[in-house]
PDB file of C-alpha atoms in Angstrom:
ATOM      1  CA  UNK A   1      79.718 153.388  96.592  1.00  0.00           C
ATOM      2  CA  UNK A   2      79.210 151.961  93.141  1.00  0.00           C
ATOM      3  CA  UNK A   3      79.641 153.155  89.563  1.00  0.00           C
ATOM      4  CA  UNK A   4      78.359 151.283  86.514  1.00  0.00           C
ATOM      5  CA  UNK A   5      80.848 151.069  83.647  1.00  0.00           C
ATOM      6  CA  UNK A   6      79.656 149.307  80.483  1.00  0.00           C
ATOM      7  CA  UNK A   7      77.198 147.287  82.542  1.00  0.00           C
ATOM      8  CA  UNK A   8      79.716 146.282  85.233  1.00  0.00           C
ATOM      9  CA  UNK A   9      79.422 147.569  88.800  1.00  0.00           C
ATOM     10  CA  UNK A  10      82.653 149.128  90.076  1.00  0.00           C
ATOM     11  CA  UNK A  11      83.022 149.488  93.829  1.00  0.00           C
ATOM     12  CA  UNK A  12      84.906 152.574  95.054  1.00  0.00           C
ATOM     13  CA  UNK A  13      85.274 154.688  98.177  1.00  0.00           C
ATOM     14  CA  UNK A  14      86.853 157.912  99.362  1.00  0.00           C
ATOM     15  CA  UNK A  15      89.054 157.755 102.457  1.00  0.00           C
ATOM     16  CA  UNK A  16      89.974 160.963 104.276  1.00  0.00           C
ATOM     17  CA  UNK A  17      87.181 162.939 102.703  1.00  0.00           C
ATOM     18  CA  UNK A  18      86.026 163.451  99.145  1.00  0.00           C
ATOM     19  CA  UNK A  19      88.365 165.517  96.991  1.00  0.00           C
ATOM     20  CA  UNK A  20      88.578 166.724  93.391  1.00  0.00           C
ATOM     21  CA  UNK A  21      92.335 165.979  93.510  1.00  0.00           C
ATOM     22  CA  UNK A  22      92.748 162.732  95.491  1.00  0.00           C
ATOM     23  CA  UNK A  23      95.449 160.092  95.552  1.00  0.00           C
ATOM     24  CA  UNK A  24      94.158 157.267  93.360  1.00  0.00           C
ATOM     25  CA  UNK A  25      95.155 153.828  94.686  1.00  0.00           C
ATOM     26  CA  UNK A  26      95.319 151.017  92.109  1.00  0.00           C
ATOM     27  CA  UNK A  27      95.801 147.510  93.496  1.00  0.00           C
ATOM     28  CA  UNK A  28      97.344 144.377  92.032  1.00  0.00           C
ATOM     29  CA  UNK A  29      95.748 141.346  90.396  1.00  0.00           C
ATOM     30  CA  UNK A  30      93.980 139.027  92.825  1.00  0.00           C
ATOM     31  CA  UNK A  31      93.743 141.718  95.526  1.00  0.00           C
ATOM     32  CA  UNK A  32      91.299 144.546  96.182  1.00  0.00           C
ATOM     33  CA  UNK A  33      91.434 148.087  97.507  1.00  0.00           C
ATOM     34  CA  UNK A  34      91.517 146.963 101.137  1.00  0.00           C
ATOM     35  CA  UNK A  35      95.188 146.032 100.723  1.00  0.00           C
ATOM     36  CA  UNK A  36      95.943 149.751 101.097  1.00  0.00           C
ATOM     37  CA  UNK A  37      94.056 150.198 104.403  1.00  0.00           C
ATOM     38  CA  UNK A  38      97.201 150.508 106.537  1.00  0.00           C
ATOM     39  CA  UNK A  39      98.705 152.987 104.081  1.00  0.00           C
ATOM     40  CA  UNK A  40      95.667 155.264 104.151  1.00  0.00           C
ATOM     41  CA  UNK A  41      95.616 155.229 107.955  1.00  0.00           C
ATOM     42  CA  UNK A  42      99.260 156.318 108.023  1.00  0.00           C
ATOM     43  CA  UNK A  43      98.390 159.457 106.005  1.00  0.00           C
ATOM     44  CA  UNK A  44      95.124 160.634 107.638  1.00  0.00           C
ATOM     45  CA  UNK A  45      95.542 164.168 106.277  1.00  0.00           C
ATOM     46  CA  UNK A  46      95.273 163.024 102.661  1.00  0.00           C
ATOM     47  CA  UNK A  47      92.292 162.126 100.511  1.00  0.00           C
ATOM     48  CA  UNK A  48      92.369 158.744  98.765  1.00  0.00           C
ATOM     49  CA  UNK A  49      90.150 157.304  96.053  1.00  0.00           C
ATOM     50  CA  UNK A  50      90.236 153.510  96.367  1.00  0.00           C
ATOM     51  CA  UNK A  51      88.537 151.155  93.924  1.00  0.00           C
ATOM     52  CA  UNK A  52      88.197 147.411  93.425  1.00  0.00           C
ATOM     53  CA  UNK A  53      89.236 146.280  89.967  1.00  0.00           C
ATOM     54  CA  UNK A  54      86.689 143.734  88.719  1.00  0.00           C
ATOM     55  CA  UNK A  55      86.453 140.789  89.211  1.00  0.00           C
ATOM     56  CA  UNK A  56      87.876 141.415  92.698  1.00  0.00           C
ATOM     57  CA  UNK A  57      86.595 142.844  95.963  1.00  0.00           C
ATOM     58  CA  UNK A  58      83.054 144.166  95.874  1.00  0.00           C
ATOM     59  CA  UNK A  59      83.072 144.917  92.153  1.00  0.00           C
ATOM     60  CA  UNK A  60      81.148 142.670  89.782  1.00  0.00           C
ATOM     61  CA  UNK A  61      82.755 139.678  88.084  1.00  0.00           C
ATOM     62  CA  UNK A  62      81.196 140.111  84.613  1.00  0.00           C
ATOM     63  CA  UNK A  63      84.258 141.151  82.573  1.00  0.00           C
ATOM     64  CA  UNK A  64      84.607 138.303  80.062  1.00  0.00           C
ATOM     65  CA  UNK A  65      85.604 140.573  77.150  1.00  0.00           C
ATOM     66  CA  UNK A  66      87.832 142.992  79.069  1.00  0.00           C
ATOM     67  CA  UNK A  67      91.497 143.737  78.355  1.00  0.00           C
ATOM     68  CA  UNK A  68      93.965 146.181  79.906  1.00  0.00           C
ATOM     69  CA  UNK A  69      92.462 149.076  77.939  1.00  0.00           C
ATOM     70  CA  UNK A  70      89.040 148.305  79.421  1.00  0.00           C
ATOM     71  CA  UNK A  71      90.504 148.917  82.873  1.00  0.00           C
ATOM     72  CA  UNK A  72      92.119 152.164  81.733  1.00  0.00           C
ATOM     73  CA  UNK A  73      88.840 153.342  80.203  1.00  0.00           C
ATOM     74  CA  UNK A  74      86.993 152.433  83.396  1.00  0.00           C
ATOM     75  CA  UNK A  75      89.338 154.525  85.564  1.00  0.00           C
ATOM     76  CA  UNK A  76      89.078 157.502  83.202  1.00  0.00           C
ATOM     77  CA  UNK A  77      85.299 157.211  83.141  1.00  0.00           C
ATOM     78  CA  UNK A  78      85.069 156.981  86.941  1.00  0.00           C
ATOM     79  CA  UNK A  79      87.242 160.083  87.378  1.00  0.00           C
ATOM     80  CA  UNK A  80      85.083 161.994  84.923  1.00  0.00           C
ATOM     81  CA  UNK A  81      81.950 160.831  86.751  1.00  0.00           C
ATOM     82  CA  UNK A  82      83.411 162.090  90.057  1.00  0.00           C
ATOM     83  CA  UNK A  83      84.552 165.404  88.481  1.00  0.00           C
ATOM     84  CA  UNK A  84      88.212 164.607  89.168  1.00  0.00           C
ATOM     85  CA  UNK A  85      90.386 166.662  86.833  1.00  0.00           C
ATOM     86  CA  UNK A  86      93.705 165.888  88.512  1.00  0.00           C
ATOM     87  CA  UNK A  87      95.008 163.145  90.792  1.00  0.00           C
ATOM     88  CA  UNK A  88      98.159 161.552  92.131  1.00  0.00           C
ATOM     89  CA  UNK A  89      98.446 157.828  91.458  1.00  0.00           C
ATOM     90  CA  UNK A  90      99.946 155.069  93.574  1.00  0.00           C
ATOM     91  CA  UNK A  91      99.763 151.753  91.743  1.00  0.00           C
ATOM     92  CA  UNK A  92     100.933 148.261  92.663  1.00  0.00           C
ATOM     93  CA  UNK A  93     101.701 145.408  90.267  1.00  0.00           C
ATOM     94  CA  UNK A  94      98.711 145.052  87.876  1.00  0.00           C
ATOM     95  CA  UNK A  95      97.584 148.545  88.886  1.00  0.00           C
ATOM     96  CA  UNK A  96     100.899 149.763  87.503  1.00  0.00           C
ATOM     97  CA  UNK A  97      99.851 148.574  84.057  1.00  0.00           C
ATOM     98  CA  UNK A  98      96.822 150.848  84.216  1.00  0.00           C
ATOM     99  CA  UNK A  99      98.911 153.724  85.575  1.00  0.00           C
ATOM    100  CA  UNK A 100     101.555 153.431  82.846  1.00  0.00           C
ATOM    101  CA  UNK A 101      98.928 153.783  80.126  1.00  0.00           C
ATOM    102  CA  UNK A 102      97.092 156.601  81.922  1.00  0.00           C
ATOM    103  CA  UNK A 103     100.314 158.601  82.287  1.00  0.00           C
ATOM    104  CA  UNK A 104     100.883 158.312  78.539  1.00  0.00           C
ATOM    105  CA  UNK A 105      97.395 158.842  77.120  1.00  0.00           C
ATOM    106  CA  UNK A 106      95.723 161.051  79.769  1.00  0.00           C
ATOM    107  CA  UNK A 107      98.570 163.220  81.038  1.00  0.00           C
ATOM    108  CA  UNK A 108      96.229 166.042  82.036  1.00  0.00           C
ATOM    109  CA  UNK A 109      94.645 163.750  84.657  1.00  0.00           C
ATOM    110  CA  UNK A 110      97.848 162.637  86.417  1.00  0.00           C
ATOM    111  CA  UNK A 111      99.828 165.056  88.584  1.00  0.00           C
ATOM    112  CA  UNK A 112     102.344 162.459  89.806  1.00  0.00           C
ATOM    113  CA  UNK A 113     102.709 158.694  89.797  1.00  0.00           C
ATOM    114  CA  UNK A 114     104.226 156.130  92.157  1.00  0.00           C
ATOM    115  CA  UNK A 115     104.780 152.698  90.622  1.00  0.00           C
ATOM    116  CA  UNK A 116     105.207 149.916  93.188  1.00  0.00           C
ATOM    117  CA  UNK A 117     106.576 146.584  91.899  1.00  0.00           C
ATOM    118  CA  UNK A 118     104.734 147.357  88.689  1.00  0.00           C
ATOM    119  CA  UNK A 119     103.874 144.855  85.983  1.00  0.00           C
ATOM    120  CA  UNK A 120     103.901 145.682  82.283  1.00  0.00           C
ATOM    121  CA  UNK A 121     107.434 144.891  81.107  1.00  0.00           C
ATOM    122  CA  UNK A 122     108.202 141.976  78.801  1.00  0.00           C
ATOM    123  CA  UNK A 123     109.851 139.258  80.930  1.00  0.00           C
ATOM    124  CA  UNK A 124     113.169 137.593  80.244  1.00  0.00           C
ATOM    125  CA  UNK A 125     112.523 134.098  78.921  1.00  0.00           C
ATOM    126  CA  UNK A 126     115.087 132.010  80.776  1.00  0.00           C
ATOM    127  CA  UNK A 127     115.654 128.300  80.157  1.00  0.00           C
ATOM    128  CA  UNK A 128     113.184 127.187  82.855  1.00  0.00           C
ATOM    129  CA  UNK A 129     110.421 129.357  81.395  1.00  0.00           C
ATOM    130  CA  UNK A 130     111.162 128.206  77.839  1.00  0.00           C
ATOM    131  CA  UNK A 131     110.911 124.561  78.917  1.00  0.00           C
ATOM    132  CA  UNK A 132     107.504 125.236  80.499  1.00  0.00           C
ATOM    133  CA  UNK A 133     106.242 126.851  77.296  1.00  0.00           C
ATOM    134  CA  UNK A 134     107.507 123.939  75.184  1.00  0.00           C
ATOM    135  CA  UNK A 135     105.872 121.383  77.521  1.00  0.00           C
ATOM    136  CA  UNK A 136     102.575 123.305  77.330  1.00  0.00           C
ATOM    137  CA  UNK A 137     102.629 123.437  73.504  1.00  0.00           C
ATOM    138  CA  UNK A 138     103.456 119.736  73.213  1.00  0.00           C
ATOM    139  CA  UNK A 139     100.713 118.745  75.677  1.00  0.00           C
ATOM    140  CA  UNK A 140      98.188 120.916  73.856  1.00  0.00           C
ATOM    141  CA  UNK A 141      99.150 119.452  70.471  1.00  0.00           C
ATOM    142  CA  UNK A 142      98.789 115.916  71.812  1.00  0.00           C
ATOM    143  CA  UNK A 143      95.393 116.724  73.289  1.00  0.00           C
ATOM    144  CA  UNK A 144      96.547 116.259  76.874  1.00  0.00           C
ATOM    145  CA  UNK A 145      95.229 118.158  79.910  1.00  0.00           C
ATOM    146  CA  UNK A 146      96.822 121.639  80.107  1.00  0.00           C
ATOM    147  CA  UNK A 147      94.746 122.964  83.017  1.00  0.00           C
ATOM    148  CA  UNK A 148      97.674 122.806  85.460  1.00  0.00           C
ATOM    149  CA  UNK A 149      99.953 124.955  83.303  1.00  0.00           C
ATOM    150  CA  UNK A 150     100.293 128.621  84.229  1.00  0.00           C
ATOM    151  CA  UNK A 151     100.964 130.929  87.164  1.00  0.00           C
ATOM    152  CA  UNK A 152      99.135 130.711  90.486  1.00  0.00           C
ATOM    153  CA  UNK A 153      97.190 133.860  89.539  1.00  0.00           C
ATOM    154  CA  UNK A 154      96.071 132.192  86.297  1.00  0.00           C
ATOM    155  CA  UNK A 155      95.150 128.851  87.860  1.00  0.00           C
ATOM    156  CA  UNK A 156      93.042 130.552  90.564  1.00  0.00           C
ATOM    157  CA  UNK A 157      90.747 132.117  87.955  1.00  0.00           C
ATOM    158  CA  UNK A 158      87.530 130.814  86.492  1.00  0.00           C
ATOM    159  CA  UNK A 159      87.561 129.879  82.800  1.00  0.00           C
ATOM    160  CA  UNK A 160      85.673 133.124  82.095  1.00  0.00           C
ATOM    161  CA  UNK A 161      88.440 135.262  83.598  1.00  0.00           C
ATOM    162  CA  UNK A 162      91.454 133.350  82.314  1.00  0.00           C
ATOM    163  CA  UNK A 163      91.022 134.956  78.909  1.00  0.00           C
ATOM    164  CA  UNK A 164      91.064 138.405  80.508  1.00  0.00           C
ATOM    165  CA  UNK A 165      94.237 137.551  82.412  1.00  0.00           C
ATOM    166  CA  UNK A 166      95.995 136.262  79.292  1.00  0.00           C
ATOM    167  CA  UNK A 167      95.087 139.396  77.312  1.00  0.00           C
ATOM    168  CA  UNK A 168      96.365 141.597  80.145  1.00  0.00           C
ATOM    169  CA  UNK A 169      99.722 139.887  80.776  1.00  0.00           C
ATOM    170  CA  UNK A 170     100.512 139.590  77.065  1.00  0.00           C
ATOM    171  CA  UNK A 171     100.209 143.358  76.562  1.00  0.00           C
ATOM    172  CA  UNK A 172     103.660 144.900  77.067  1.00  0.00           C
ATOM    173  CA  UNK A 173     103.886 148.586  77.860  1.00  0.00           C
ATOM    174  CA  UNK A 174     107.428 149.742  77.049  1.00  0.00           C
ATOM    175  CA  UNK A 175     106.081 152.122  74.378  1.00  0.00           C
ATOM    176  CA  UNK A 176     103.828 153.835  76.950  1.00  0.00           C
ATOM    177  CA  UNK A 177     106.796 154.324  79.296  1.00  0.00           C
ATOM    178  CA  UNK A 178     108.604 156.243  76.573  1.00  0.00           C
ATOM    179  CA  UNK A 179     105.610 158.601  76.243  1.00  0.00           C
ATOM    180  CA  UNK A 180     105.366 159.234  79.980  1.00  0.00           C
ATOM    181  CA  UNK A 181     106.233 162.813  81.004  1.00  0.00           C
ATOM    182  CA  UNK A 182     104.605 162.605  84.448  1.00  0.00           C
ATOM    183  CA  UNK A 183     106.711 163.057  87.591  1.00  0.00           C
ATOM    184  CA  UNK A 184     107.246 159.360  88.426  1.00  0.00           C
ATOM    185  CA  UNK A 185     108.713 157.517  91.406  1.00  0.00           C
ATOM    186  CA  UNK A 186     109.442 153.785  91.121  1.00  0.00           C
ATOM    187  CA  UNK A 187     109.555 151.810  94.384  1.00  0.00           C
ATOM    188  CA  UNK A 188     110.634 148.162  94.293  1.00  0.00           C
ATOM    189  CA  UNK A 189     111.328 145.251  96.601  1.00  0.00           C
ATOM    190  CA  UNK A 190     114.857 143.999  96.012  1.00  0.00           C
ATOM    191  CA  UNK A 191     113.712 140.384  96.461  1.00  0.00           C
ATOM    192  CA  UNK A 192     110.683 140.660  94.162  1.00  0.00           C
ATOM    193  CA  UNK A 193     110.271 137.348  92.289  1.00  0.00           C
ATOM    194  CA  UNK A 194     107.001 138.219  90.513  1.00  0.00           C
ATOM    195  CA  UNK A 195     108.232 141.384  88.810  1.00  0.00           C
ATOM    196  CA  UNK A 196     112.031 141.139  89.206  1.00  0.00           C
ATOM    197  CA  UNK A 197     114.241 144.149  89.808  1.00  0.00           C
ATOM    198  CA  UNK A 198     115.449 144.237  86.192  1.00  0.00           C
ATOM    199  CA  UNK A 199     111.915 145.373  85.267  1.00  0.00           C
ATOM    200  CA  UNK A 200     112.193 148.335  87.645  1.00  0.00           C
ATOM    201  CA  UNK A 201     115.486 149.336  86.055  1.00  0.00           C
ATOM    202  CA  UNK A 202     113.937 149.097  82.584  1.00  0.00           C
ATOM    203  CA  UNK A 203     110.987 151.301  83.589  1.00  0.00           C
ATOM    204  CA  UNK A 204     113.402 153.762  85.181  1.00  0.00           C
ATOM    205  CA  UNK A 205     115.435 153.933  81.970  1.00  0.00           C
ATOM    206  CA  UNK A 206     112.380 154.366  79.740  1.00  0.00           C
ATOM    207  CA  UNK A 207     110.508 157.018  81.764  1.00  0.00           C
ATOM    208  CA  UNK A 208     112.271 160.337  81.452  1.00  0.00           C
ATOM    209  CA  UNK A 209     113.456 161.839  84.767  1.00  0.00           C
ATOM    210  CA  UNK A 210     111.903 159.028  86.833  1.00  0.00           C
ATOM    211  CA  UNK A 211     113.483 158.048  90.157  1.00  0.00           C
ATOM    212  CA  UNK A 212     114.018 154.513  91.464  1.00  0.00           C
ATOM    213  CA  UNK A 213     114.046 153.523  95.133  1.00  0.00           C
ATOM    214  CA  UNK A 214     114.863 149.907  96.026  1.00  0.00           C
ATOM    215  CA  UNK A 215     113.822 148.495  99.410  1.00  0.00           C
ATOM    216  CA  UNK A 216     116.095 145.752 100.717  1.00  0.00           C
ATOM    217  CA  UNK A 217     114.637 142.646 102.381  1.00  0.00           C
ATOM    218  CA  UNK A 218     111.307 143.259 100.614  1.00  0.00           C
ATOM    219  CA  UNK A 219     109.496 141.273  97.954  1.00  0.00           C
ATOM    220  CA  UNK A 220     106.639 141.928  95.552  1.00  0.00           C
ATOM    221  CA  UNK A 221     104.553 143.523  98.323  1.00  0.00           C
ATOM    222  CA  UNK A 222     107.271 145.872  99.531  1.00  0.00           C
ATOM    223  CA  UNK A 223     104.699 148.246 101.070  1.00  0.00           C
ATOM    224  CA  UNK A 224     103.604 145.414 103.382  1.00  0.00           C
ATOM    225  CA  UNK A 225     107.059 143.909 103.955  1.00  0.00           C
ATOM    226  CA  UNK A 226     108.745 147.172 105.014  1.00  0.00           C
ATOM    227  CA  UNK A 227     105.889 149.628 105.614  1.00  0.00           C
ATOM    228  CA  UNK A 228     107.704 152.353 107.552  1.00  0.00           C
ATOM    229  CA  UNK A 229     110.512 152.616 104.996  1.00  0.00           C
ATOM    230  CA  UNK A 230     107.949 152.610 102.218  1.00  0.00           C
ATOM    231  CA  UNK A 231     105.838 155.341 103.865  1.00  0.00           C
ATOM    232  CA  UNK A 232     108.930 157.496 104.344  1.00  0.00           C
ATOM    233  CA  UNK A 233     109.829 157.194 100.663  1.00  0.00           C
ATOM    234  CA  UNK A 234     106.378 158.033  99.327  1.00  0.00           C
ATOM    235  CA  UNK A 235     105.758 160.729 101.962  1.00  0.00           C
ATOM    236  CA  UNK A 236     108.934 162.553 100.920  1.00  0.00           C
ATOM    237  CA  UNK A 237     107.909 162.238  97.272  1.00  0.00           C
ATOM    238  CA  UNK A 238     104.422 163.658  97.844  1.00  0.00           C
ATOM    239  CA  UNK A 239     105.853 166.524  99.894  1.00  0.00           C
ATOM    240  CA  UNK A 240     108.348 167.350  97.155  1.00  0.00           C
ATOM    241  CA  UNK A 241     105.718 167.293  94.423  1.00  0.00           C
TER     242      UNK A 241
END
């Protein structure tokens, strides 16, 4: 199914039947909603609303002027369109950015939230990262080619979408964590290199009464690395809430 938001087609689907109080699944950057297919099959009794964040999956790619707040507005608009007044959120990586803002600015919509290896915290700038930044600035000043600087996510994007990515990753969300009063579970892979464990601990400290579960031998995609342990953790949380 498709929904048009500010001229951009957003692909979405219900799994397990349409509901006015579904579990909203928000995927990470560079992925699409299909990454949650195994999860939804493990909980056949539940209703899930799964969408593809543009420019990924079956959603349109025309998002040149978008920022993180565009994605938040899109999710709010889609829920209103579908007459969803309340939902539970499970959000991975980039999807966690959207969830963190939603929990702060649209509390009436969110019943509970699970953040999985979420992005949104300001990273530590270690020596290696500082050297990369200095090399980039020097190359740019000298007029040299800077196209090979940046993360793999950044380099994989078209020029049109690189601006969106930069605006998103340079928006830090600590202030929204402090405003979050939603029942929140944080699930993290101990070996996560993309959003390291110190970010999970910071989110846990900032969100009042949040709980942190760390999965050993798992990385940034802990729900794929250790699925049964992950399903047990989130299943217990949903049952308790």
